[in-house]
Coordinates of C-alpha atoms and ligand atoms in Angstrom, one line a residue:
M4 CA 90.6 104.3 76.9
T5 CA 90.2 107.9 78.4
K6 CA 88.7 108.9 81.6
R7 CA 85.4 110.4 81.6
E8 CA 84.2 113.9 82.3
T9 CA 84.2 114.1 86.2
T10 CA 84.1 117.9 86.8
S11 CA 80.4 118.1 88.1
M12 CA 80.3 114.3 89.4
K13 CA 79.3 113.7 92.9
V14 CA 78.6 110.2 94.0
G15 CA 78.6 108.3 97.2
I16 CA 78.1 104.7 98.4
L17 CA 75.2 103.2 100.6
D18 CA 76.4 99.6 101.5
S19 CA 73.7 97.4 102.1
T20 CA 75.6 94.3 103.2
L21 CA 73.8 94.2 106.6
R22 CA 70.6 94.3 104.9
E23 CA 70.4 93.2 101.1
G24 CA 73.6 91.2 102.0
E25 CA 71.8 89.0 104.5
Q26 CA 69.2 88.4 102.1
T27 CA 71.5 86.1 100.4
P28 CA 70.4 82.4 100.8
G29 CA 72.3 80.9 103.7
V30 CA 73.5 84.0 105.1
V31 CA 73.0 85.2 108.6
F32 CA 75.1 87.5 110.6
T33 CA 75.2 87.6 114.4
I34 CA 74.8 90.9 116.3
D35 CA 78.6 91.1 117.1
Q36 CA 79.4 90.6 113.4
R37 CA 76.8 93.3 112.4
V38 CA 78.5 95.7 114.4
E39 CA 82.1 94.7 113.5
I40 CA 80.8 94.9 109.9
A41 CA 79.4 98.3 110.4
K42 CA 82.6 99.6 112.0
A43 CA 84.5 98.3 109.0
L44 CA 82.2 99.9 106.5
S45 CA 82.6 103.2 108.3
D46 CA 86.2 102.9 108.3
I47 CA 86.6 102.3 104.9
G48 CA 84.6 105.6 104.2
V49 CA 81.2 104.4 103.0
Q50 CA 78.6 107.4 103.2
M51 CA 75.6 105.4 104.2
I52 CA 75.0 102.1 105.8
E53 CA 71.8 100.3 105.4
A54 CA 72.0 98.6 108.7
G55 CA 68.7 96.2 108.5
H56 CA 65.0 96.1 108.6
P57 CA 64.7 96.4 112.3
A58 CA 61.0 95.0 112.3
V59 CA 62.1 91.6 110.9
S60 CA 63.7 90.1 113.8
S61 CA 64.9 91.1 117.3
D62 CA 68.7 90.7 116.7
I63 CA 68.5 92.8 113.7
Y64 CA 66.9 95.3 116.0
E65 CA 69.7 94.8 118.5
G66 CA 72.3 95.2 116.1
I67 CA 70.9 98.6 115.0
K68 CA 70.7 99.8 118.4
R69 CA 74.4 98.9 119.0
I70 CA 75.4 100.5 115.9
M71 CA 73.6 103.6 116.8
K72 CA 75.4 103.7 120.1
L73 CA 78.8 103.7 118.4
K74 CA 77.3 106.3 115.8
R75 CA 76.6 108.7 119.0
E76 CA 80.2 108.1 120.4
G77 CA 81.6 109.1 117.2
I78 CA 83.2 105.6 116.3
I79 CA 81.0 105.1 113.3
T80 CA 80.4 108.0 111.2
S81 CA 78.4 106.9 108.1
E82 CA 74.9 107.8 108.0
I83 CA 72.8 104.9 109.3
V84 CA 69.8 103.8 107.4
G85 CA 67.1 101.5 108.7
H86 CA 64.7 99.7 106.3
S87 CA 61.0 99.7 106.5
R88 CA 57.9 98.7 104.8
A89 CA 55.4 101.4 103.9
V90 CA 53.6 100.4 107.2
K91 CA 53.4 102.4 110.3
K92 CA 54.5 99.8 112.7
D93 CA 57.7 99.2 110.7
I94 CA 58.3 103.0 110.8
E95 CA 57.9 103.2 114.5
V96 CA 60.2 100.3 115.2
A97 CA 62.9 102.2 113.0
A98 CA 62.1 105.8 114.7
E99 CA 62.5 104.1 118.0
L100 CA 66.1 103.2 117.1
E101 CA 66.7 107.0 116.2
V102 CA 68.5 105.9 112.9
D103 CA 69.6 108.9 110.8
R104 CA 67.2 107.9 108.0
I105 CA 64.4 105.5 107.3
A106 CA 64.2 103.9 103.9
I107 CA 60.5 103.2 102.9
F108 CA 60.0 100.6 100.1
Y109 CA 57.1 99.9 98.2
G110 CA 56.6 98.0 94.8
V111 CA 55.3 100.6 92.4
S112 CA 55.2 98.6 89.0
D113 CA 51.8 97.3 88.0
I114 CA 53.0 93.9 88.6
H115 CA 53.6 94.6 92.3
L116 CA 50.6 96.9 92.6
K117 CA 48.5 94.1 91.6
A118 CA 49.9 91.0 92.6
K119 CA 51.4 92.1 96.1
H120 CA 49.7 95.1 97.2
H121 CA 46.2 94.8 95.6
V122 CA 45.9 98.5 95.5
T123 CA 45.4 100.7 92.4
R124 CA 47.9 103.3 91.3
E125 CA 46.1 106.2 93.0
E126 CA 45.9 104.3 96.3
A127 CA 49.6 103.5 96.2
L128 CA 50.4 107.2 95.9
N129 CA 48.3 107.9 99.0
I130 CA 50.1 105.1 101.0
I131 CA 53.5 106.5 99.8
A132 CA 52.4 109.9 101.0
E133 CA 51.0 109.0 104.2
T134 CA 53.8 106.6 105.3
I135 CA 56.5 109.4 104.3
S136 CA 54.8 111.9 106.3
Y137 CA 54.2 109.7 109.3
A138 CA 58.0 109.0 109.1
R139 CA 59.0 112.6 108.9
S140 CA 56.7 113.5 111.8
H141 CA 59.3 111.5 113.9
G142 CA 61.9 114.0 112.9
V143 CA 64.0 111.5 110.8
K144 CA 65.3 111.8 107.1
V145 CA 63.4 109.5 104.6
R146 CA 64.6 107.8 101.5
F147 CA 61.8 106.4 99.4
T148 CA 62.7 103.3 97.5
A149 CA 60.5 102.7 94.2
E150 CA 60.7 98.8 94.4
D151 CA 60.6 97.4 90.9
G152 CA 61.1 101.1 89.7
S153 CA 62.8 99.7 86.4
R154 CA 59.6 97.9 85.4
T155 CA 57.3 100.9 86.4
D156 CA 55.6 102.8 83.9
L157 CA 57.7 105.9 83.4
N158 CA 54.9 108.7 83.9
Y159 CA 53.8 106.8 87.1
L160 CA 57.2 106.6 88.4
I161 CA 57.6 110.2 87.9
Q162 CA 54.4 110.8 89.7
V163 CA 55.7 108.5 92.6
C164 CA 59.0 110.3 92.8
K165 CA 57.1 113.7 93.1
T166 CA 54.8 112.4 95.6
A167 CA 57.6 111.0 97.6
R168 CA 59.3 114.6 97.4
D169 CA 56.2 116.5 98.2
S170 CA 55.7 114.2 101.4
G171 CA 59.4 115.0 102.5
A172 CA 61.6 112.5 101.2
D173 CA 64.9 113.9 100.0
R174 CA 66.0 110.9 98.3
V175 CA 64.3 108.3 96.1
S176 CA 66.2 105.0 95.2
I177 CA 65.2 103.6 91.9
A178 CA 65.4 99.7 92.3
D179 CA 66.1 97.4 89.4
T180 CA 64.5 94.7 91.6
V181 CA 64.7 92.0 89.1
G182 CA 68.0 93.1 87.4
I183 CA 66.5 93.8 84.0
L184 CA 68.2 97.1 83.1
Y185 CA 70.6 98.0 80.2
P186 CA 73.1 100.6 80.8
T187 CA 72.0 103.1 77.9
K188 CA 68.3 102.8 79.2
T189 CA 69.4 103.0 82.8
R190 CA 71.1 106.4 82.0
E191 CA 68.2 107.8 80.0
L192 CA 65.9 106.7 83.0
F193 CA 68.0 108.8 85.7
S194 CA 68.5 111.7 83.4
T195 CA 64.8 112.0 82.7
L196 CA 64.1 111.7 86.5
V197 CA 66.6 114.1 87.4
R198 CA 65.0 116.7 84.9
E199 CA 61.5 115.8 85.8
V200 CA 61.7 115.8 89.6
P201 CA 63.9 118.8 90.7
G202 CA 64.5 118.8 94.5
L203 CA 65.3 115.1 94.7
E204 CA 68.6 113.1 94.9
F205 CA 68.5 109.7 93.5
D206 CA 70.0 106.1 94.5
I207 CA 70.5 103.4 92.0
H208 CA 69.7 99.9 93.4
A209 CA 70.8 97.5 90.6
H210 CA 70.5 93.9 90.9
N211 CA 72.9 91.5 88.9
D212 CA 70.8 89.1 87.4
L213 CA 72.2 89.6 84.0
G214 CA 75.8 90.6 85.3
L215 CA 74.9 94.1 84.5
A216 CA 74.7 95.7 87.9
V217 CA 78.1 97.5 87.8
A218 CA 77.5 98.8 84.3
N219 CA 74.0 99.9 85.1
A220 CA 75.3 101.7 88.3
L221 CA 77.8 103.5 86.4
A222 CA 75.2 104.6 83.6
A223 CA 73.0 105.7 86.5
V224 CA 75.6 108.1 87.7
E225 CA 76.1 109.3 84.3
G226 CA 72.4 110.0 84.3
G227 CA 72.6 112.0 87.6
A228 CA 72.4 109.3 90.3
T229 CA 74.3 110.4 93.4
I230 CA 74.3 107.3 95.6
I231 CA 75.0 103.7 94.7
H232 CA 73.8 100.8 96.5
T233 CA 76.5 98.1 97.0
T234 CA 77.1 95.0 99.2
V235 CA 80.6 93.8 99.9
N236 CA 81.4 90.7 97.5
G237 CA 78.0 91.6 95.8
L238 CA 75.9 89.6 98.2
G239 CA 72.2 89.9 98.1
E240 CA 68.9 88.3 97.0
R241 CA 69.5 85.6 94.3
V242 CA 72.8 86.7 92.7
G243 CA 73.1 89.8 94.4
I244 CA 73.6 93.4 93.7
V245 CA 76.6 95.7 92.9
P246 CA 79.9 94.6 94.6
L247 CA 81.5 97.4 96.4
Q248 CA 85.1 96.5 95.5
V249 CA 84.3 96.5 92.0
I250 CA 82.3 99.6 91.5
A251 CA 84.9 101.3 93.7
A252 CA 87.7 100.6 91.5
A253 CA 85.5 101.4 88.4
L254 CA 84.7 104.8 89.8
K255 CA 88.4 105.5 90.6
Y256 CA 89.5 104.6 87.2
H257 CA 86.7 105.8 85.0
F258 CA 85.5 108.8 86.9
G259 CA 88.6 109.6 89.1
I260 CA 86.6 109.5 92.2
E261 CA 87.8 107.6 95.5
V262 CA 84.4 106.7 97.1
V263 CA 86.0 104.4 99.9
K264 CA 89.5 103.6 101.1
L265 CA 90.8 101.3 98.1
N266 CA 93.8 99.6 100.0
K267 CA 91.1 98.4 102.7
L268 CA 88.9 96.3 100.2
Q269 CA 90.8 93.2 100.4
Q270 CA 90.6 93.0 104.3
L271 CA 86.9 94.2 104.2
A272 CA 86.2 91.5 101.4
S273 CA 87.9 88.6 103.3
L274 CA 85.9 89.6 106.5
I275 CA 82.7 89.4 104.7
E276 CA 83.7 86.2 103.0
K277 CA 84.2 84.7 106.3
Y278 CA 81.1 85.9 108.1
S279 CA 78.8 85.1 105.2
G280 CA 80.4 81.9 104.7
I281 CA 79.9 82.6 100.8
P282 CA 83.5 82.0 99.1
M283 CA 84.9 84.7 96.8
P284 CA 85.9 82.9 93.6
P285 CA 89.5 83.3 92.7
N286 CA 88.7 85.0 89.6
Y287 CA 86.5 87.7 91.1
P288 CA 87.7 91.3 90.2
I289 CA 89.9 93.3 92.4
T290 CA 89.7 91.1 95.6
G291 CA 89.9 87.6 94.1
D292 CA 93.0 85.6 94.7
Y293 CA 94.0 85.8 90.9
A294 CA 92.9 89.4 90.3
F295 CA 96.8 90.2 90.0
I296 CA 98.3 86.8 89.2
H297 CA 99.6 86.4 85.5
K298 CA 100.2 83.2 83.8
A299 CA 100.9 83.1 80.1
G300 CA 104.6 83.5 79.3
I301 CA 104.0 86.4 76.9
H302 CA 101.8 88.3 79.6
V303 CA 104.5 87.6 82.3
A304 CA 107.4 88.7 80.2
G305 CA 105.6 92.0 79.5
V306 CA 104.8 92.5 83.1
L307 CA 108.2 91.7 84.0
N308 CA 109.5 94.7 81.6
D309 CA 106.4 97.0 82.6
P310 CA 103.5 95.9 84.6
S311 CA 101.1 98.2 82.7
T312 CA 101.5 95.9 79.6
Y313 CA 99.0 93.6 81.5
E314 CA 97.4 95.8 84.3
F315 CA 95.7 98.9 84.1
M316 CA 95.7 99.6 87.8
P317 CA 98.6 98.5 90.1
P318 CA 97.8 96.0 92.7
E319 CA 99.3 98.4 95.3
T320 CA 96.1 100.5 94.8
F321 CA 94.2 97.8 96.6
G322 CA 96.9 96.8 99.0
R323 CA 97.8 93.8 96.9
S324 CA 100.7 92.6 95.0
R325 CA 101.4 91.0 91.8
D326 CA 102.6 87.5 91.0
Y327 CA 102.8 84.8 88.3
V328 CA 102.2 81.1 88.2
I329 CA 104.5 78.6 86.3
D330 CA 103.0 75.7 84.3
K331 CA 103.2 74.8 80.6
Y332 CA 102.2 78.3 79.6
T333 CA 105.4 79.6 80.9
G334 CA 108.0 81.1 78.9
K335 CA 111.9 81.5 79.4
H336 CA 111.6 85.0 80.7
A337 CA 109.4 84.1 83.4
L338 CA 111.6 81.0 84.3
K339 CA 114.6 83.0 84.2
D340 CA 113.2 85.6 86.7
R341 CA 111.9 83.0 89.0
F342 CA 115.2 81.2 89.3
E343 CA 116.9 84.7 89.8
K344 CA 114.5 85.2 92.5
L345 CA 115.6 81.9 94.1
G346 CA 119.3 83.0 93.8
V347 CA 119.9 80.2 91.4
K348 CA 122.1 80.8 88.4
L349 CA 121.2 78.6 85.4
S350 CA 122.6 79.0 81.7
D351 CA 120.5 79.6 78.9
I352 CA 120.7 76.0 77.8
E353 CA 119.9 74.7 81.1
L354 CA 116.8 76.9 81.5
D355 CA 115.6 75.7 78.0
Q356 CA 115.9 72.2 79.4
V357 CA 114.0 73.1 82.4
L358 CA 111.3 74.6 80.4
A359 CA 111.2 71.6 78.2
K360 CA 110.6 69.4 81.3
I361 CA 107.8 71.5 82.3
K362 CA 106.2 71.4 78.8
S363 CA 106.5 67.8 78.9
N364 CA 104.1 67.4 81.9
P365 CA 101.1 69.3 80.5
N366 CA 98.9 68.5 83.5
V367 CA 100.5 70.0 86.3
R368 CA 98.4 72.8 87.6
F369 CA 101.2 74.9 89.4
Y370 CA 105.0 74.4 89.7
R371 CA 106.1 75.2 93.1
D372 CA 109.5 76.6 93.7
V373 CA 110.8 73.2 95.2
D374 CA 109.4 71.5 92.1
L375 CA 111.4 73.8 90.1
L376 CA 114.7 73.1 92.1
E377 CA 114.1 69.4 91.7
I378 CA 113.7 69.8 87.8
A379 CA 116.7 72.1 87.8
E380 CA 118.7 69.7 89.7
S381 CA 118.1 66.7 87.5
V382 CA 119.0 68.8 84.5
T383 CA 122.0 70.1 85.8
G384 CA 123.2 67.5 88.1
R385 CA 124.4 70.1 90.5
V386 CA 123.1 70.6 94.1
L387 CA 121.3 73.9 93.9
K388 CA 120.8 76.0 97.1
P389 CA 118.2 78.6 97.0
K390 CA 118.9 82.0 98.9
P391 CA 116.8 82.4 102.0
P392 CA 114.1 84.9 101.5
E393 CA 115.2 88.6 101.8
N394 CA 112.1 89.7 103.5
I395 CA 110.1 87.7 105.8
E396 CA 106.3 88.2 106.1
A397 CA 104.6 86.7 109.1
L398 CA 101.0 86.5 110.4
I399 CA 100.9 86.8 114.2
S400 CA 97.6 85.8 115.8
V401 CA 97.1 87.8 119.2
K402 CA 94.8 86.8 122.0
C403 CA 93.8 89.8 124.3
D404 CA 93.3 89.6 127.9
S405 CA 89.6 89.3 128.6
N406 CA 89.2 92.6 130.4
V407 CA 90.5 94.9 127.6
Y408 CA 89.0 96.4 124.6
T409 CA 90.3 94.7 121.3
T410 CA 89.9 98.1 119.6
A411 CA 92.5 99.7 122.0
V412 CA 94.9 96.7 121.6
T413 CA 94.6 97.1 117.9
R414 CA 95.3 100.6 118.1
R415 CA 98.5 100.1 120.0
L416 CA 99.6 97.2 117.7
A417 CA 99.2 99.3 114.6
V418 CA 102.0 101.8 115.5
I419 CA 104.7 99.4 116.0
P420 CA 107.4 99.5 113.4
G421 CA 107.2 96.6 111.1
V422 CA 103.7 95.9 111.6
K423 CA 101.8 96.4 108.1
E424 CA 98.2 95.6 109.0
V425 CA 96.1 94.9 112.0
M426 CA 92.7 93.0 111.7
E427 CA 90.0 92.1 114.5
I428 CA 89.2 88.6 114.1
S429 CA 86.8 86.1 115.9
G430 CA 87.6 82.6 117.2
D431 CA 90.4 81.5 119.3
Y432 CA 92.4 84.6 118.7
D433 CA 91.0 88.3 118.7
V434 CA 93.6 90.2 116.5
L435 CA 95.5 89.1 113.5
V436 CA 98.8 91.2 112.8
K437 CA 100.6 91.1 109.5
V438 CA 104.3 92.0 109.8
E439 CA 107.3 92.4 107.7
A440 CA 110.9 92.0 108.7
K441 CA 114.2 91.8 106.8
D442 CA 115.5 89.0 108.8
T443 CA 114.7 86.5 111.6
N444 CA 116.3 88.9 114.2
E445 CA 114.2 91.7 113.3
L446 CA 110.9 89.4 113.0
N447 CA 111.9 88.2 116.9
Q448 CA 112.1 91.8 117.9
I449 CA 108.7 92.8 116.2
I450 CA 107.1 89.8 118.0
E451 CA 108.8 90.9 121.3
N452 CA 107.3 94.4 120.8
I453 CA 103.9 93.0 120.2
R454 CA 104.0 90.7 123.2
A455 CA 104.9 93.9 125.2
V456 CA 101.7 95.6 124.4
K457 CA 99.3 96.1 127.2
G458 CA 96.3 93.8 127.0
V459 CA 98.3 91.2 124.8
N460 CA 97.9 87.9 126.4
S461 CA 99.7 85.5 123.9
T462 CA 100.7 85.1 120.4
L463 CA 100.9 82.7 117.5
T464 CA 103.5 83.2 114.6
S465 CA 103.1 81.7 111.1
L466 CA 105.5 82.5 108.4
V467 CA 104.3 83.4 105.1
L468 CA 106.3 82.2 102.1
K469 CA 107.2 85.2 100.0
K470 CA 106.2 85.1 96.4
M471 CA 107.3 87.8 94.0
Ligands
COA20 N1 55.0 97.9 102.2 C1 53.9 97.5 103.0 N2 53.4 96.1 102.9 C2 54.4 95.5 102.0 C3 55.4 95.7 101.3 C4 55.5 97.2 101.5 N3 56.7 97.5 100.9 N4 56.0 94.8 100.8 C5 55.3 93.5 101.2 N5 54.1 94.0 102.0 C6 53.0 93.3 102.4 C7 52.5 92.3 101.6 O1 51.4 92.9 100.6 C8 52.0 91.1 102.3 O2 51.0 91.5 102.9 P1 49.7 90.7 103.3 O3 50.2 89.9 104.5 O4 48.7 91.5 103.8 O5 49.5 89.9 102.0 C9 53.3 91.1 103.4 O6 53.8 92.4 103.3 C10 54.5 90.3 103.1 O7 54.1 88.9 103.0 P2 54.7 88.0 104.4 O8 56.3 88.1 104.4 O9 54.2 86.7 104.2 O10 54.1 88.8 105.7 P3 54.6 88.7 107.2 O11 53.7 89.7 107.9 O12 54.5 87.6 107.8 O13 56.1 89.3 107.4 C11 57.9 90.8 107.3 C12 56.4 90.4 107.0 C13 58.4 92.0 106.7 C14 58.2 90.8 108.8 C15 58.6 89.5 106.6 O14 58.3 89.2 105.4 C16 60.1 89.5 106.7 O15 60.8 89.3 107.7 N6 60.8 89.8 105.6 C17 62.2 90.2 105.6 C18 62.4 91.5 104.9 C19 62.1 91.6 103.6 O16 61.2 90.8 103.0 N7 62.7 92.5 102.7 C20 62.5 92.7 101.3 C21 63.3 94.0 101.2 S1 63.2 94.3 99.3
ZN21 ZN1 67.5 94.7 96.4

């Protein structure tokens, strides 16, 4: 597979975890969480953050207010977008918050015009023109969203886009609201709009009802879309929209474009998993637990020789590492490697005997290192001593003094040698620090250094068992 032509390609992310993402059944974010999520999205480098529809409820309003304060202080740098119906009252609420951009949406398919809005096509154009002009009169940038755009008559959709442009919108989002699009059709739709309506930039808002959201978003980019709407972990109405982590990886691989900091995706995905209460399945692309875990003996043997046999992008790109599991699918190369890592020397015959035992228990899901050692001891009749792990990984939970800014403590912790990652968390502790040390002495030294940081009140250390 070759990389696609990218010379003239320009694309950015609008992340809507705070708006579309909160439309996932059962998901609600607190105001503090909204602010933390916005900061994390800005840190990872998303171009725009759709921060919510402020007319919906007071907490969303308050969340955007606090996010805008951080924007003014330069802590958040992404463009902040407020969602709004094509209703003056909604626009006023968003304008009051001084968001960078108001996104006005209106269902433009005949189904929506008839069943929701009860207006003719002509009347809808007037409403779109009036509300966009009204928002523009507040001095704010406007994106118009053609809701249900994918089921809208193409000629009418072109008229809608021209009306939006002529009323002052610089962007139009084409929403595949029901997730009905197909990639080749999507590319054609966007290239037609780009050609027919010059002077506008287009967003793709793709729902995932057929599992095609990522494919449709990539096709839209090929057709000329310059912003892709995402949510972290693909949250959103029904089955959600384009997952940020997946599209970011696909854009990197296929188009050579790095829209966000890829090595921070895992941390962000975990944060949203926690705050949304929606678990990521282990087989989720890029950030799922098994994204870089191999199993079949042939695969593991290949990966041990050269990881590119079964990986097209190294896990390190995403701040992750590879591993393999042992069960009845295991082969001798994997088993030999595992025992070598444990520091246990077995002859080829002994390895075959261990493998035979593993295969004779076909229902065991995972063999842990202790299980393997036990089998090896029973096969060899020797007492086997595994070597202690060379590198120690530990997670240190830090509680901050109540009168300090957690962010300030986080910044100080991040520069301590041995500290690999620092995350703000909520709960009994404020910050989680991931450290790596070559032995326990070095680990103790790092813990001392962490305790010595101004603003650190107490710490709790847990060791991470090293895998591969
Ligand atoms: N622009 C203008 N009006 C719109 C609209 C749009 N894009 N989309 C829907 N409407 C109208 C409908 O025609 C209906 O009007 P009606 O009351 O005259 O029939 C009304 O908005 C929606 O019905 P309902 O939600 O029951 O009305 P409500 O006034 O009680 O609540 C909200 C309106 C927006 C406050 C409420 O629906 C809400 O909190 N929604 C969450 C945000 C949301 O729905 N987002 C969708 C994003 S795609
Ligand atoms: Zn949507």
